[in-house]
């Protein structure tokens, strides 16, 4: 019993350490500028009087439409994630189920090396190209750029999920005359949907956190 209490006590302490930054963010959003600068204040109605002034300013500022910007980020990140997973799934299936002259893993490694290129090296040429084709400051441009930049990560994540060789279910579907399209989308992907979803969450976070390319290729609108 003491050992169990010690374990739960340590877990509770660690949970407090992990969740305290979230609590501090929420509490700080309820403070006035004076409350923030005058010293640490932890508990609303005890250390300070909470105020929604920051939230009202944040959500209703006529010069900074937060809701529209948030929806833009959601739409762009979701679209890029979906397109990336689709392209990566087809690429991994091709690399691992067909015979390549130089081998699928070699091609995969070459693609992964492109991830080492710093985004700033791509921003200027992509900016000029987007300006020429009239895609600058559009959602479509950001979706395509995010997909291209993060595709190597998607390949790396989906390779172990989809496997490196044909499974028994795939071989049975081939014997029954199924096309590779049907095998990929109706046999393989449904069996590994959990791994694909986990990879999708990670890729979505990458797209959501991207700042440099968005700042260079998109304006306030």
GROMACS .gro file of N, CA and C in nm, residues 84-100 102-113 150-167 170 184 188-189 191-192 195-200 202-203:
model
  183
   84UNK      N    1  -0.088   1.487  -4.841
   84UNK     CA    2   0.041   1.426  -4.809
   84UNK      C    3   0.026   1.277  -4.779
   85UNK      N    4  -0.075   1.241  -4.699
   85UNK     CA    5  -0.096   1.099  -4.667
   85UNK      C    6  -0.129   1.019  -4.792
   86UNK      N    7  -0.210   1.077  -4.880
   86UNK     CA    8  -0.245   1.008  -5.004
   86UNK      C    9  -0.122   0.984  -5.090
   87UNK      N   10  -0.043   1.089  -5.110
   87UNK     CA   11   0.077   1.076  -5.193
   87UNK      C   12   0.178   0.982  -5.129
   88UNK      N   13   0.196   0.992  -4.998
   88UNK     CA   14   0.294   0.907  -4.930
   88UNK      C   15   0.252   0.761  -4.932
   89UNK      N   16   0.123   0.735  -4.912
   89UNK     CA   17   0.076   0.596  -4.913
   89UNK      C   18   0.099   0.532  -5.050
   90UNK      N   19   0.068   0.605  -5.157
   90UNK     CA   20   0.089   0.550  -5.291
   90UNK      C   21   0.238   0.532  -5.319
   91UNK      N   22   0.321   0.627  -5.271
   91UNK     CA   23   0.464   0.616  -5.296
   91UNK      C   24   0.525   0.497  -5.221
   92UNK      N   25   0.489   0.482  -5.094
   92UNK     CA   26   0.544   0.370  -5.016
   92UNK      C   27   0.498   0.237  -5.076
   93UNK      N   28   0.372   0.230  -5.117
   93UNK     CA   29   0.323   0.107  -5.180
   93UNK      C   30   0.402   0.076  -5.306
   94UNK      N   31   0.431   0.180  -5.385
   94UNK     CA   32   0.507   0.160  -5.507
   94UNK      C   33   0.651   0.116  -5.477
   95UNK      N   34   0.714   0.180  -5.378
   95UNK     CA   35   0.853   0.147  -5.345
   95UNK      C   36   0.868   0.005  -5.293
   96UNK      N   37   0.768  -0.043  -5.220
   96UNK     CA   38   0.781  -0.171  -5.151
   96UNK      C   39   0.715  -0.288  -5.224
   97UNK      N   40   0.625  -0.262  -5.316
   97UNK     CA   41   0.554  -0.372  -5.385
   97UNK      C   42   0.597  -0.392  -5.529
   98UNK      N   43   0.675  -0.298  -5.584
   98UNK     CA   44   0.723  -0.312  -5.721
   98UNK      C   45   0.876  -0.316  -5.721
   99UNK      N   46   0.932  -0.371  -5.827
   99UNK     CA   47   1.076  -0.382  -5.838
   99UNK      C   48   1.130  -0.258  -5.909
  100UNK      N   49   1.219  -0.186  -5.841
  100UNK     CA   50   1.280  -0.065  -5.895
  100UNK      C   51   1.422  -0.097  -5.942
  102UNK      N   52   1.691   0.082  -5.919
  102UNK     CA   53   1.789   0.114  -5.816
  102UNK      C   54   1.740   0.080  -5.676
  103UNK      N   55   1.625   0.017  -5.665
  103UNK     CA   56   1.573  -0.024  -5.536
  103UNK      C   57   1.490   0.084  -5.469
  104UNK      N   58   1.375   0.043  -5.416
  104UNK     CA   59   1.288   0.138  -5.349
  104UNK      C   60   1.352   0.210  -5.232
  105UNK      N   61   1.425   0.138  -5.143
  105UNK     CA   62   1.489   0.206  -5.030
  105UNK      C   63   1.586   0.315  -5.072
  106UNK      N   64   1.657   0.294  -5.184
  106UNK     CA   65   1.752   0.396  -5.231
  106UNK      C   66   1.678   0.523  -5.274
  107UNK      N   67   1.567   0.505  -5.345
  107UNK     CA   68   1.487   0.620  -5.387
  107UNK      C   69   1.428   0.690  -5.265
  108UNK      N   70   1.384   0.609  -5.169
  108UNK     CA   71   1.328   0.663  -5.045
  108UNK      C   72   1.433   0.747  -4.972
  109UNK      N   73   1.555   0.698  -4.963
  109UNK     CA   74   1.661   0.770  -4.895
  109UNK      C   75   1.692   0.902  -4.966
  110UNK      N   76   1.688   0.900  -5.099
  110UNK     CA   77   1.713   1.023  -5.174
  110UNK      C   78   1.606   1.127  -5.146
  111UNK      N   79   1.482   1.083  -5.135
  111UNK     CA   80   1.374   1.175  -5.103
  111UNK      C   81   1.388   1.230  -4.962
  112UNK      N   82   1.430   1.145  -4.869
  112UNK     CA   83   1.446   1.190  -4.731
  112UNK      C   84   1.554   1.297  -4.720
  113UNK      N   85   1.655   1.291  -4.804
  113UNK     CA   86   1.763   1.389  -4.797
  113UNK      C   87   1.714   1.529  -4.829
  150UNK      N   88   0.696   1.858  -4.652
  150UNK     CA   89   0.682   1.757  -4.547
  150UNK      C   90   0.659   1.616  -4.600
  151UNK      N   91   0.655   1.599  -4.732
  151UNK     CA   92   0.632   1.466  -4.788
  151UNK      C   93   0.737   1.364  -4.745
  152UNK      N   94   0.867   1.399  -4.739
  152UNK     CA   95   0.965   1.301  -4.691
  152UNK      C   96   0.934   1.249  -4.550
  153UNK      N   97   0.884   1.336  -4.463
  153UNK     CA   98   0.847   1.293  -4.328
  153UNK      C   99   0.732   1.194  -4.334
  154UNK      N  100   0.633   1.223  -4.419
  154UNK     CA  101   0.520   1.132  -4.434
  154UNK      C  102   0.565   0.995  -4.486
  155UNK      N  103   0.658   0.995  -4.581
  155UNK     CA  104   0.712   0.868  -4.630
  155UNK      C  105   0.781   0.791  -4.518
  156UNK      N  106   0.859   0.859  -4.441
  156UNK     CA  107   0.933   0.795  -4.331
  156UNK      C  108   0.838   0.736  -4.227
  157UNK      N  109   0.727   0.807  -4.200
  157UNK     CA  110   0.631   0.759  -4.100
  157UNK      C  111   0.546   0.643  -4.152
  158UNK      N  112   0.510   0.646  -4.280
  158UNK     CA  113   0.420   0.544  -4.333
  158UNK      C  114   0.492   0.417  -4.377
  159UNK      N  115   0.622   0.426  -4.397
  159UNK     CA  116   0.696   0.306  -4.441
  159UNK      C  117   0.677   0.189  -4.344
  160UNK      N  118   0.703   0.204  -4.215
  160UNK     CA  119   0.681   0.090  -4.124
  160UNK      C  120   0.533   0.057  -4.106
  161UNK      N  121   0.445   0.154  -4.126
  161UNK     CA  122   0.301   0.128  -4.109
  161UNK      C  123   0.249   0.037  -4.221
  162UNK      N  124   0.288   0.066  -4.344
  162UNK     CA  125   0.240  -0.012  -4.458
  162UNK      C  126   0.322  -0.138  -4.481
  163UNK      N  127   0.439  -0.148  -4.418
  163UNK     CA  128   0.520  -0.268  -4.433
  163UNK      C  129   0.609  -0.261  -4.555
  164UNK      N  130   0.711  -0.345  -4.556
  164UNK     CA  131   0.809  -0.344  -4.664
  164UNK      C  132   0.792  -0.459  -4.763
  165UNK      N  133   0.688  -0.539  -4.745
  165UNK     CA  134   0.665  -0.648  -4.838
  165UNK      C  135   0.516  -0.678  -4.845
  166UNK      N  136   0.478  -0.753  -4.946
  166UNK     CA  137   0.337  -0.786  -4.968
  166UNK      C  138   0.286  -0.880  -4.859
  167UNK      N  139   0.170  -0.847  -4.803
  167UNK     CA  140   0.111  -0.930  -4.700
  167UNK      C  141   0.030  -1.045  -4.761
  170UNK      N  142  -0.286  -0.918  -4.924
  170UNK     CA  143  -0.262  -0.857  -5.055
  170UNK      C  144  -0.241  -0.964  -5.162
  184UNK      N  145  -0.459  -0.134  -5.239
  184UNK     CA  146  -0.408  -0.028  -5.151
  184UNK      C  147  -0.521   0.033  -5.068
  188UNK      N  148  -0.523  -0.289  -4.790
  188UNK     CA  149  -0.409  -0.252  -4.705
  188UNK      C  150  -0.442  -0.140  -4.607
  189UNK      N  151  -0.488  -0.026  -4.658
  189UNK     CA  152  -0.511   0.090  -4.571
  189UNK      C  153  -0.612   0.064  -4.460
  191UNK      N  154  -0.659  -0.193  -4.289
  191UNK     CA  155  -0.600  -0.276  -4.183
  191UNK      C  156  -0.498  -0.199  -4.100
  192UNK      N  157  -0.451  -0.086  -4.149
  192UNK     CA  158  -0.349  -0.008  -4.076
  192UNK      C  159  -0.398   0.134  -4.051
  195UNK      N  160  -0.237   0.334  -3.756
  195UNK     CA  161  -0.103   0.389  -3.780
  195UNK      C  162  -0.107   0.508  -3.874
  196UNK      N  163  -0.194   0.502  -3.975
  196UNK     CA  164  -0.208   0.614  -4.068
  196UNK      C  165  -0.262   0.737  -3.996
  197UNK      N  166  -0.359   0.715  -3.905
  197UNK     CA  167  -0.415   0.827  -3.829
  197UNK      C  168  -0.309   0.890  -3.739
  198UNK      N  169  -0.225   0.807  -3.675
  198UNK     CA  170  -0.119   0.860  -3.589
  198UNK      C  171  -0.020   0.942  -3.671
  199UNK      N  172   0.017   0.892  -3.789
  199UNK     CA  173   0.106   0.968  -3.876
  199UNK      C  174   0.040   1.098  -3.921
  200UNK      N  175  -0.090   1.092  -3.948
  200UNK     CA  176  -0.162   1.211  -3.989
  200UNK      C  177  -0.161   1.319  -3.882
  202UNK      N  178   0.069   1.367  -3.652
  202UNK     CA  179   0.204   1.425  -3.647
  202UNK      C  180   0.227   1.520  -3.764
  203UNK      N  181   0.183   1.481  -3.883
  203UNK     CA  182   0.199   1.565  -4.001
  203UNK      C  183   0.116   1.692  -3.989
   0.00000   0.00000   0.00000
